[in-house]
Coordinates of C-alpha atoms and ligand atoms in Angstrom, one line a residue:
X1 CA 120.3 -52.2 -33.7
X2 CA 117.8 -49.7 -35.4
X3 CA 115.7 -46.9 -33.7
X4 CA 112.5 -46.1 -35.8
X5 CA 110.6 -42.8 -35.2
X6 CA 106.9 -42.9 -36.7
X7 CA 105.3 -39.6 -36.6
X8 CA 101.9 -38.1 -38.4
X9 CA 103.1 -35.0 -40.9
X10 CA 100.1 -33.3 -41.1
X11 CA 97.2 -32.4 -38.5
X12 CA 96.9 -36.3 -37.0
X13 CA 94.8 -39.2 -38.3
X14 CA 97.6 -39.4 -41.4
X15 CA 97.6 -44.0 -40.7
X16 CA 100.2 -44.3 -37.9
X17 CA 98.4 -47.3 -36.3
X18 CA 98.4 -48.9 -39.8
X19 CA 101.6 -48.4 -40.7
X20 CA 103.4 -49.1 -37.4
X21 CA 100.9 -52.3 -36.8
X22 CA 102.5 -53.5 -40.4
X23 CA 106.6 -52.2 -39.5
X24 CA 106.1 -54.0 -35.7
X25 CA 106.7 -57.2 -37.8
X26 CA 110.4 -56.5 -37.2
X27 CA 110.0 -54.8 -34.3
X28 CA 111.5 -55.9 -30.8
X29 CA 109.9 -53.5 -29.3
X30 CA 107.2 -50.5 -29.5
X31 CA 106.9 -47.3 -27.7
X32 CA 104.7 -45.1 -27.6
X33 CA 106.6 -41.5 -26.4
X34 CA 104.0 -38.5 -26.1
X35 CA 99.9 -37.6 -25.7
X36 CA 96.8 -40.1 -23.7
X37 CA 94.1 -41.1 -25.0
X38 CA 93.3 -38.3 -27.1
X39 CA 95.2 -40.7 -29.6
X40 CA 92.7 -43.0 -31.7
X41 CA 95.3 -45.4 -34.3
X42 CA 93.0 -47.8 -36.5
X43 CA 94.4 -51.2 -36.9
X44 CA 92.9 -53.6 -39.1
X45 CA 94.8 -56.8 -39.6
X46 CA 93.5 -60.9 -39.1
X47 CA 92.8 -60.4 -35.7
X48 CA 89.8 -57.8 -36.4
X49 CA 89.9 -54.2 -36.4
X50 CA 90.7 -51.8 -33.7
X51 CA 90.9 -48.4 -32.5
X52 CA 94.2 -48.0 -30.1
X53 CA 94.3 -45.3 -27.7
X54 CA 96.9 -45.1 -25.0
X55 CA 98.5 -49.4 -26.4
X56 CA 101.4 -48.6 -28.8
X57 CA 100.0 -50.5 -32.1
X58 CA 103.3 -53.3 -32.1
X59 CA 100.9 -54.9 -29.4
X60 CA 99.8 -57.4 -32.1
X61 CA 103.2 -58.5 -32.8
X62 CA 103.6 -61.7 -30.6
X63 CA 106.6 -61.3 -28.0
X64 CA 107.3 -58.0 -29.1
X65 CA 107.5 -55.4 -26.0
X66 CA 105.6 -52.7 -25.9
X67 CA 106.2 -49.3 -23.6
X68 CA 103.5 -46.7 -22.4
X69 CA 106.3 -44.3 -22.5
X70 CA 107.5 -41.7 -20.4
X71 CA 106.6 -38.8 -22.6
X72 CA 103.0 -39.8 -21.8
X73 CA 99.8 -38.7 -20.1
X74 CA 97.8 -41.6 -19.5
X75 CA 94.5 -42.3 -17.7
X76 CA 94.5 -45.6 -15.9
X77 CA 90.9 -46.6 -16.3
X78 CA 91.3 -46.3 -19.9
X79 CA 94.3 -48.4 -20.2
X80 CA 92.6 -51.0 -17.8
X81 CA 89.7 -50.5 -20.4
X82 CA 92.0 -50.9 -23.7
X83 CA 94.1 -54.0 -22.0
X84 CA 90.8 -55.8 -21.2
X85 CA 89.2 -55.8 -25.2
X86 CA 92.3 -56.7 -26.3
X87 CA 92.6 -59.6 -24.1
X88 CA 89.0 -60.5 -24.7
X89 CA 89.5 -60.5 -28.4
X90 CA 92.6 -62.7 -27.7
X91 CA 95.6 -60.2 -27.4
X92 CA 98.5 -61.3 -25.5
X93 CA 98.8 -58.2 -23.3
X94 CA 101.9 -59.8 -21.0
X95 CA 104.3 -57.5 -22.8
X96 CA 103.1 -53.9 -22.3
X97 CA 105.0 -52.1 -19.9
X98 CA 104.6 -48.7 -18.3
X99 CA 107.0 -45.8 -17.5
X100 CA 107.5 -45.2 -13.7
X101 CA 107.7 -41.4 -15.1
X102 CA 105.0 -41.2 -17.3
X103 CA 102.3 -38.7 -15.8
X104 CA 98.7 -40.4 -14.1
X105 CA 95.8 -38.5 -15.8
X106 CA 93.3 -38.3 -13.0
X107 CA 90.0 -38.0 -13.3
X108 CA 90.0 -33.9 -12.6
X109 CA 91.8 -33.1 -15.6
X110 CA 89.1 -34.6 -17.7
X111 CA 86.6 -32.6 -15.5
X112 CA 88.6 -29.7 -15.8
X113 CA 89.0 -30.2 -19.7
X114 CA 85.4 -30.5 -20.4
X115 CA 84.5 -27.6 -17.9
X116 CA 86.7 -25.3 -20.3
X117 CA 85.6 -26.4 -23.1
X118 CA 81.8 -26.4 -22.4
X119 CA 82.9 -22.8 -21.3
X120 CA 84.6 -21.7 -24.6
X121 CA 87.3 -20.3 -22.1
X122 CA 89.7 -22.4 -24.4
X123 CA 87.9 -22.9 -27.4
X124 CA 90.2 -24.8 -29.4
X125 CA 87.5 -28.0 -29.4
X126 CA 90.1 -30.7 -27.6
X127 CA 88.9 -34.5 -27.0
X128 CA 87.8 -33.9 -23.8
X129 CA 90.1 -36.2 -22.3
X130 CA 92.1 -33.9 -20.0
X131 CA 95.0 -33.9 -21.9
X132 CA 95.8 -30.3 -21.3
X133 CA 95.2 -30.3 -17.9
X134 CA 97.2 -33.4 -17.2
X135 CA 100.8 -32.1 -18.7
X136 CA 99.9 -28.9 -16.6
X137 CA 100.1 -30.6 -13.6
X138 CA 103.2 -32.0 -15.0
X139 CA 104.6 -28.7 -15.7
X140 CA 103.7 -27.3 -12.3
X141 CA 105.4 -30.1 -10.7
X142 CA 101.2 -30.9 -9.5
X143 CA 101.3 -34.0 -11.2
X144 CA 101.7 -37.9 -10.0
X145 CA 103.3 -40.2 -11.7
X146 CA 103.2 -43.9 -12.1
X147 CA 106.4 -44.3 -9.8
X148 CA 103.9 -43.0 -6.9
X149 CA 101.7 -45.9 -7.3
X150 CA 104.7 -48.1 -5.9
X151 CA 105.1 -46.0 -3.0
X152 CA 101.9 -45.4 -1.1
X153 CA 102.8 -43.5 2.1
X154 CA 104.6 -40.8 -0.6
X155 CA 101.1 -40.8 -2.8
X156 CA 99.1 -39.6 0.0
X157 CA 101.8 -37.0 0.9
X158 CA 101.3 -36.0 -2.5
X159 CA 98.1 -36.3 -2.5
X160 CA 97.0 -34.5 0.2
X161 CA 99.5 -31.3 -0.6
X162 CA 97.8 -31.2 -4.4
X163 CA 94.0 -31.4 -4.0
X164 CA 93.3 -28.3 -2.5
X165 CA 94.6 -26.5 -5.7
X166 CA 93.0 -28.8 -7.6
X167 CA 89.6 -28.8 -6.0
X168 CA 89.4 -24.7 -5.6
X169 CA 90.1 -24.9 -9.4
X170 CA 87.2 -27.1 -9.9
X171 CA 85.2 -24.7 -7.9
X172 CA 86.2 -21.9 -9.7
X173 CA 85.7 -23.6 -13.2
X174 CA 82.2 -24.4 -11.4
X175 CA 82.5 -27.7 -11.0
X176 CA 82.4 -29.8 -7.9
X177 CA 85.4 -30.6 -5.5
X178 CA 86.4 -34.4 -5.4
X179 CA 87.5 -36.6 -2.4
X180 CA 90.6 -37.3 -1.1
X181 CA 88.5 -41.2 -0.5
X182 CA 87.2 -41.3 -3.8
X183 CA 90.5 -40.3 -5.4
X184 CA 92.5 -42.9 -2.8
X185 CA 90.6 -45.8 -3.9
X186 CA 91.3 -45.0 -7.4
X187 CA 94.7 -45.1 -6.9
X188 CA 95.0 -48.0 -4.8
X189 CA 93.3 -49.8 -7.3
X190 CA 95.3 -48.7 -10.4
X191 CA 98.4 -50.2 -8.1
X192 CA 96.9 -53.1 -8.4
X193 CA 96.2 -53.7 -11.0
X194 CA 99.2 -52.1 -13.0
X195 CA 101.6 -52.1 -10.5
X196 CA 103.2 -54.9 -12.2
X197 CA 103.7 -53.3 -15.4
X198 CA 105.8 -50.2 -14.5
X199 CA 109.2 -50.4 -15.4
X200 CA 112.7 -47.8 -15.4
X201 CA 112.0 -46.8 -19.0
X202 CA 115.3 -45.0 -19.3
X203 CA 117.2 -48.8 -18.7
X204 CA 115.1 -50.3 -20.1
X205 CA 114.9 -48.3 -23.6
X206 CA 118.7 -47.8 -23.4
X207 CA 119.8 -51.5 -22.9
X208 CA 117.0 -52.6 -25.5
X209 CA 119.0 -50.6 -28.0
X210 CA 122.4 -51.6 -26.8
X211 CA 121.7 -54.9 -27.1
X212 CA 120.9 -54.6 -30.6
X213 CA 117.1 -55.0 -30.8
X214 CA 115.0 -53.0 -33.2
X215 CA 112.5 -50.3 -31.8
X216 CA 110.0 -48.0 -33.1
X217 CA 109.0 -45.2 -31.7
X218 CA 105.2 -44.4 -32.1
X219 CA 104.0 -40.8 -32.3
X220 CA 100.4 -39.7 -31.4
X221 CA 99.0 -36.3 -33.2
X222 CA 101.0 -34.5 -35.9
X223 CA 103.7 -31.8 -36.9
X224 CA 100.8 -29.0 -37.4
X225 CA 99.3 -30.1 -33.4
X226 CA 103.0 -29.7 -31.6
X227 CA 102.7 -27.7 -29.0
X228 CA 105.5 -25.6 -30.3
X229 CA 105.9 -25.7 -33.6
X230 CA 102.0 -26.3 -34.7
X231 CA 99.0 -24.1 -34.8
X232 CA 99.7 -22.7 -31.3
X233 CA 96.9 -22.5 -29.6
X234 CA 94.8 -24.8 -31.8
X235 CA 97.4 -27.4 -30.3
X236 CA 97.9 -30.5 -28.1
X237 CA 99.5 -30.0 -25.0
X238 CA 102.9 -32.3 -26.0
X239 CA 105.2 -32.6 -29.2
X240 CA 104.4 -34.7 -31.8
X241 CA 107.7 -34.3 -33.1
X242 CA 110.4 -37.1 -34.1
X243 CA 112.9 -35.1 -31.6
X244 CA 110.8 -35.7 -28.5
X245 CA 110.7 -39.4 -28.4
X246 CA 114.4 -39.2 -27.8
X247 CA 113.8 -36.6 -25.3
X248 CA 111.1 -38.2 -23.6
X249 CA 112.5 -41.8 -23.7
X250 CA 116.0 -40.7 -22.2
X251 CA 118.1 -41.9 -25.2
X252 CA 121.0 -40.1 -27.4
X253 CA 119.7 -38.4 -30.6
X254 CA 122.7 -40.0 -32.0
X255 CA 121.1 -43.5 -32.2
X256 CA 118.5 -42.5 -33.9
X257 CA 118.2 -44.3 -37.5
X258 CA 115.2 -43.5 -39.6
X259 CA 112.4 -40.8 -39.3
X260 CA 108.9 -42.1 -40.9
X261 CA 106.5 -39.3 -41.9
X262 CA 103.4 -40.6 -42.0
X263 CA 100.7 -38.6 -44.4
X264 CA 97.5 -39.1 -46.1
X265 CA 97.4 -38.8 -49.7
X266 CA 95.2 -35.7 -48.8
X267 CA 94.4 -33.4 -45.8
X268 CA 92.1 -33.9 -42.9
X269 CA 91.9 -32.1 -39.3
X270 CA 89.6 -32.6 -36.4
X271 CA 89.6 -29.6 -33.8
X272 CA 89.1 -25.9 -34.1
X273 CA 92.0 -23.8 -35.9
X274 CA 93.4 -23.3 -39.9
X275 CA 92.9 -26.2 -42.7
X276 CA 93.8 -24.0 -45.5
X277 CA 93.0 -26.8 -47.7
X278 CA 89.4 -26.9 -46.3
X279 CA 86.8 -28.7 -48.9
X280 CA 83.4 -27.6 -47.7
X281 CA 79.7 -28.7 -48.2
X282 CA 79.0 -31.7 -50.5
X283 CA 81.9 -32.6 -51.9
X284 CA 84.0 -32.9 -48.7
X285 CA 81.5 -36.4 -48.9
X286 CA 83.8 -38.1 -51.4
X287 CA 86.7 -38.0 -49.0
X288 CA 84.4 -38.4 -45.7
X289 CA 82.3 -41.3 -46.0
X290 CA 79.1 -41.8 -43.7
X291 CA 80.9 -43.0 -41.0
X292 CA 80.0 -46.3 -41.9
X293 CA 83.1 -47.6 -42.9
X294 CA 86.3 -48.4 -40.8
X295 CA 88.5 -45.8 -43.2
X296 CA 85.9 -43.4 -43.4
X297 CA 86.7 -39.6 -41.7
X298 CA 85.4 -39.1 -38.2
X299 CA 87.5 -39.3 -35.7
X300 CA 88.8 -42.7 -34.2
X301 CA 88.8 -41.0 -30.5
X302 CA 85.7 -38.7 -30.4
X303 CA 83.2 -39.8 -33.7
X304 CA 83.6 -36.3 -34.7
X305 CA 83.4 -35.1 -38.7
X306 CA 86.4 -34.7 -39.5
X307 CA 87.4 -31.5 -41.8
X308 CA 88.7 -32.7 -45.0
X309 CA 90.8 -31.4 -48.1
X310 CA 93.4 -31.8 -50.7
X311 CA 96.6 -32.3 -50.2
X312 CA 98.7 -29.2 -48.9
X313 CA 102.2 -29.2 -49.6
X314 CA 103.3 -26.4 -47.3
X315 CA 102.3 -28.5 -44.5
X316 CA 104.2 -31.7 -45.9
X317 CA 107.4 -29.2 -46.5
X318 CA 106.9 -28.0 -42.8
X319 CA 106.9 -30.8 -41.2
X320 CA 110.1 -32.2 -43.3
X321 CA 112.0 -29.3 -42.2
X322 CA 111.2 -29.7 -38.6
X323 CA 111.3 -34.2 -38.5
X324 CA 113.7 -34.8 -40.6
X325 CA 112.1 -37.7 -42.3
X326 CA 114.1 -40.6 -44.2
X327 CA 111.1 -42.1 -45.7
X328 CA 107.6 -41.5 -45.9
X329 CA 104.7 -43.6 -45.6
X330 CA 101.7 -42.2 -47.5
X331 CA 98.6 -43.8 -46.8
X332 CA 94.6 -43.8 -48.7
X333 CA 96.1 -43.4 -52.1
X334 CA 93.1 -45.3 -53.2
X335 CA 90.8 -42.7 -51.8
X336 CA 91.7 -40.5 -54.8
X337 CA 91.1 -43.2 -57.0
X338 CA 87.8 -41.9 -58.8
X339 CA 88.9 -38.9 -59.7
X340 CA 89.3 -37.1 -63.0
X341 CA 91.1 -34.6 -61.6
X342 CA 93.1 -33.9 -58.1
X343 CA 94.3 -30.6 -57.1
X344 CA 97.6 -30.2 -54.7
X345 CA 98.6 -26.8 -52.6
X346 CA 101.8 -26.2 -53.8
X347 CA 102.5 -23.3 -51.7
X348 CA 100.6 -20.0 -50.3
X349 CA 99.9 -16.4 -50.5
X350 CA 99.5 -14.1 -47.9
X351 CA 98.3 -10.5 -48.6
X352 CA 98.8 -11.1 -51.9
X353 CA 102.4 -12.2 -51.7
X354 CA 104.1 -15.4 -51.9
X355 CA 105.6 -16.9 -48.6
X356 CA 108.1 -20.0 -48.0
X357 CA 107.5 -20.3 -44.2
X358 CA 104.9 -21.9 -41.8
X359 CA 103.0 -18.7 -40.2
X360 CA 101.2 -18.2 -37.4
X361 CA 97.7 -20.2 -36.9
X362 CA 96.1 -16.2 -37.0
X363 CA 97.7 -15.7 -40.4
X364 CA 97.4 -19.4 -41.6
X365 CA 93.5 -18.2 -41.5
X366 CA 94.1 -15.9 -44.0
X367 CA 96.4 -17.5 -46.7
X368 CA 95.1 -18.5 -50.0
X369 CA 96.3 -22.0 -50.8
X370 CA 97.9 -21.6 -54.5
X371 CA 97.0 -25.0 -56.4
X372 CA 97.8 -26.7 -59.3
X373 CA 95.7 -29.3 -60.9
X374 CA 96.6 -32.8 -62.6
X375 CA 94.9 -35.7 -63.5
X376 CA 93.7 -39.0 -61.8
X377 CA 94.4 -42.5 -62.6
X378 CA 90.8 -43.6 -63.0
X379 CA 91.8 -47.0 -61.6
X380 CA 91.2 -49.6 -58.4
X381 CA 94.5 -49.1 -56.3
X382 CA 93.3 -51.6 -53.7
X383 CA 94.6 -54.9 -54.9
X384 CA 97.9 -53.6 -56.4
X385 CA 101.1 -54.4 -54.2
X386 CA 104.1 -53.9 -56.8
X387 CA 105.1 -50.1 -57.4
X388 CA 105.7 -51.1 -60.6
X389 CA 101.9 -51.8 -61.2
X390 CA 100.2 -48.4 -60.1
X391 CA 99.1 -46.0 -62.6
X392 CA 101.3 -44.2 -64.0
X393 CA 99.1 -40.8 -62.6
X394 CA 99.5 -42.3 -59.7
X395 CA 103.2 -42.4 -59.4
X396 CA 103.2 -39.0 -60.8
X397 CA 101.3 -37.9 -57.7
X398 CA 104.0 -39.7 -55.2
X399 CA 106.4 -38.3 -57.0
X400 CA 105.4 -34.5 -56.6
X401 CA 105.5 -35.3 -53.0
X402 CA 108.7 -36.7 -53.1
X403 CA 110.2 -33.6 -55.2
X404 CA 108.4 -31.1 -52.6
X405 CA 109.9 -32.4 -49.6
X406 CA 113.1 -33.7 -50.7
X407 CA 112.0 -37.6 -49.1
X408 CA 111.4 -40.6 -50.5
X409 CA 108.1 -42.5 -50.6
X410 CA 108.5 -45.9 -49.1
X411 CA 105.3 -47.4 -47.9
X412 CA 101.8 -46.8 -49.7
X413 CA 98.8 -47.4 -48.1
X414 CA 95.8 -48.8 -50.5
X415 CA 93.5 -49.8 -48.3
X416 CA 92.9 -50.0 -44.3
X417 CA 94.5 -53.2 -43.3
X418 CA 97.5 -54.6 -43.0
X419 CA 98.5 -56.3 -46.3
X420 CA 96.7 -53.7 -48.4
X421 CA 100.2 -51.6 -48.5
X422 CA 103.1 -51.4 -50.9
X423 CA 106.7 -51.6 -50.0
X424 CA 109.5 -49.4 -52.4
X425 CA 113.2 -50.3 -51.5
X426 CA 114.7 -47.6 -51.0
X427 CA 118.2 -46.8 -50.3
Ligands
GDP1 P1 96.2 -42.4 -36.9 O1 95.6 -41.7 -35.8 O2 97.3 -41.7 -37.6 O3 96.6 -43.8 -36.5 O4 95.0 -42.6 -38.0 P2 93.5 -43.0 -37.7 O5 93.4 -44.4 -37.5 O6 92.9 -42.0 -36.7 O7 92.8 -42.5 -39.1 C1 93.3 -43.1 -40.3 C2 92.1 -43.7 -41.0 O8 92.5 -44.1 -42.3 C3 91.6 -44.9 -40.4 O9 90.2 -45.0 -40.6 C4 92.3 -46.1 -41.1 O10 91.5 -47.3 -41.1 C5 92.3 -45.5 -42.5 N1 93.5 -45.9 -43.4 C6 94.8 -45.9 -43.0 N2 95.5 -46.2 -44.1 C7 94.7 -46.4 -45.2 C8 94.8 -46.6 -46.5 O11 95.9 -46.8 -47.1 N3 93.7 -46.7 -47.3 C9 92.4 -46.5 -46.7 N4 91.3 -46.6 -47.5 N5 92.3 -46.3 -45.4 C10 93.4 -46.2 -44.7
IMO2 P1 95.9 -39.3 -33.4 O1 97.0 -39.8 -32.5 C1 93.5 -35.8 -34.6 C2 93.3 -32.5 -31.7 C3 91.9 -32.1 -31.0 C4 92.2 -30.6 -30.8 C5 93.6 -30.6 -30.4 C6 93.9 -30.6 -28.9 O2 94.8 -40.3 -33.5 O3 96.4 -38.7 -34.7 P2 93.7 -32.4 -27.0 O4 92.6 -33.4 -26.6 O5 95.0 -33.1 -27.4 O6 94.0 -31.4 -25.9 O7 93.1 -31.6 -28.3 O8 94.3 -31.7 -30.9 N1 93.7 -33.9 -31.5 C7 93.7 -34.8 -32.5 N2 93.3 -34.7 -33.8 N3 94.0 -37.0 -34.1 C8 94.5 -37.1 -32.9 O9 95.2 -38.1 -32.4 C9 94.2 -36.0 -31.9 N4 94.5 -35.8 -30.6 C10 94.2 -34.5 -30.4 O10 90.9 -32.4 -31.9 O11 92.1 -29.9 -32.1
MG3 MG1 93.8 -41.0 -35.1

């Protein structure tokens, strides 16, 4: 029995879909436990390259299960979307499963999303995908979940008592109210279609583990996006946190085995809010790409430019304290490659003074990122798969992270698929 929580350490996008795509190999099964289809998780391995939204990335992995968790917001249409290019580029999708408690994202919270933020009212430039709007309703017991669409004469109860809220709110938003037919028909046909697929995810997590199978538990987002412990309100609307996928699954803490952290080998962010690390203008390009590339910066989810920097310690300490990571996977170590010189955050100042905590998003505008500066390795990372061969700079680089967090480094990533990764055993 093992119980494997993956999460992203810095502000998203760190390689989670590479690195669980490549740790599913041992996996029996693969849940994802929070967010929708904000989520965008490359994969590239010999079946192509793809970008997973709402399908936790073990889908690859033949007979391994895969869960849509409960923790999760999930729009149906997508999911139909997502299950249908995998199976036309040869998937088997037989095995993913759905929580009968995992919130339906309906098509007003993407409405009501986009209304605020083509309004600035929120301002904190989400994906658009109703995310926010979707754990409201969950919050304000509003909210349907996948259990409903097994029980039809209870969904139009529901229905029926929710859309006036929900349709004086579009109004008000200045948007236009929906129908209870339109909104009917969508969920009759989402029962059809994926009626099949929902399951008890509380026995069916908990007798997974009891009988001794391995899981791995996929995070969407990052420690500085949590809803609590991030850069509130430049935030998702769910934790990204290792401690949630226990909570959200509906298994003991205590089974819980090893905590992945999974970073880039520098900093990136996509969204409004603080990136004390920010490189701006030109230079930013040797980290970005033109978009051409399947590992270049703009985001997986919404083709936005994503912000890019060095490496920010702080952050990586942060989200240590708060994850408790066994290992850490750090990923594009070949992206610094060309360099003569790299420069790290090691911590930052704030008015002029030193500070060991995470601040507030407001004050996190104002720091001044202390660096240090040391040297690059000058060498091609991409073929190497022994630690043993990387540069010594190189090595150096892992090992300051590994001193500034107090975690070992256990997976490097030198390239965007599968195999381009190197494996330390660790104790
Ligand atoms: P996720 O949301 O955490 O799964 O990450 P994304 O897929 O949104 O973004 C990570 C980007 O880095 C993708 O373009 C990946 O193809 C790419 N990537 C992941 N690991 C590596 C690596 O080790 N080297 C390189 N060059 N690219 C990588
Ligand atoms: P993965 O799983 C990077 C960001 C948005 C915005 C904030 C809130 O691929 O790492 P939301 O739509 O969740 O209400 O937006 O969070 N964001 C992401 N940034 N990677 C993601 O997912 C993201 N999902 C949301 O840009 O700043
Ligand atoms: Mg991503």
């Amino acid at each position: 029995m093992s119980v494997t929580i993956l999460v992203g350490a810095q502000f998203g996008d760190e390689g989670k879909g590479k690195i669980v795509d490549y740790i599913s190999a041992s996996a029996d099964m693969v849940v994802r436990f929070q967010g929708g289809d904000n989520a965008g998780h490359t994969v590239v391995n010999e079946r192509g390259a793809f970008k997973l939204h709402l399908i936790p990335c073990g889908i690859f992995k033949k007979g391994c299960k895969t869960l849509a968790g409960t923790g999760m917001v999930i729009n149906p249409d997508e999911l139909l979307k997502e299950l249908d290019e995998l199976e036309s580029s040869g998937i088997d999708v037989e095995h993913l499963y759905i929580s009968s408690r995992a919130i339906i994202l309906m098509p007003y919270h993407i409405e009501l999303d986009c209304l605020s933020e083509s309004t600035g009212r929120t301002g904190i430039g989400t994906t658009k995908r109703g995310i926010g709007y979707a754990y409201a309703d969950r919050a304000r017991r509003d909210a349907l979940r996948f259990e409903n669409l097994l029980d039809p004469e209870y969904r139009e109860i529901r229905l029926q008592r929710i859309l006036p809220t929900i349709n004086a709110e579009l109004v008000a938003k200045g948007g236009k109210s929906l129908s209870i037919e339109f909104l009917r028909e969508k969920l009759n046909y989402w029962a059809e279609r994926l009626g099949h697929r929902i399951v008890d995810a509380v026995s069916f997590v908990n007798d997974s583990i009891n009988s001794g199978e391995k899981l791995l538990f996929e995070g969407q987002l990052g420690a500085m996006k949590d809803i609590d412990l991030g850069i509130y309100p430049y935030v998702t609307s769910s934790n990204p946190t290792a401690a949630y996928a226990a909570v959200a699954a509906g298994f003991p803490i205590s089974k819980i085995t090893e905590i992945i952290g999974v970073l880039k080998a520098f900093s990136s962010a996509v969204g409004t809010g603080p990136f004390p690390t920010e490189i701006k203008g030109d230079e930013a390009y040797v980290f970005r790409g033109t978009g051409e590339n399947i590992d270049d910066e703009f985001g997986a989810r919404t083709g936005r430019a994503r912000q890019v920097g060095w490496l920010d310690l702080p952050v990586l300490k942060y989200a240590s304290i708060i994850n408790g990571f066994t290992s850490l996977a750090v990923c594009k170590i070949d992206k610094l490659d060309d360099f003569d010189e790299i420069k790290i955050c090691v911590k930052y100042k704030l008015d002029g003074m030193e500070i060991n905590h995470m601040p507030s998003a407001r004050e996190l505008e104002r720091v001044e990122p202390v660096y240090i500066t040391v040297p690059g390795w000058k060498t091609q990372t991409r073929q190497i798969r022994q630690y043993s061969d990387l540069p010594i700079n190189a090595k150096k680089y892992l090992e300051i992270i590994e001193k500034a967090t107090g975690v070992p480094v256990k997976y490097i990533g030198v390239g965007p698929a599968r195999d381009e990764i190197i494996t330390r055993n660790i104790k």
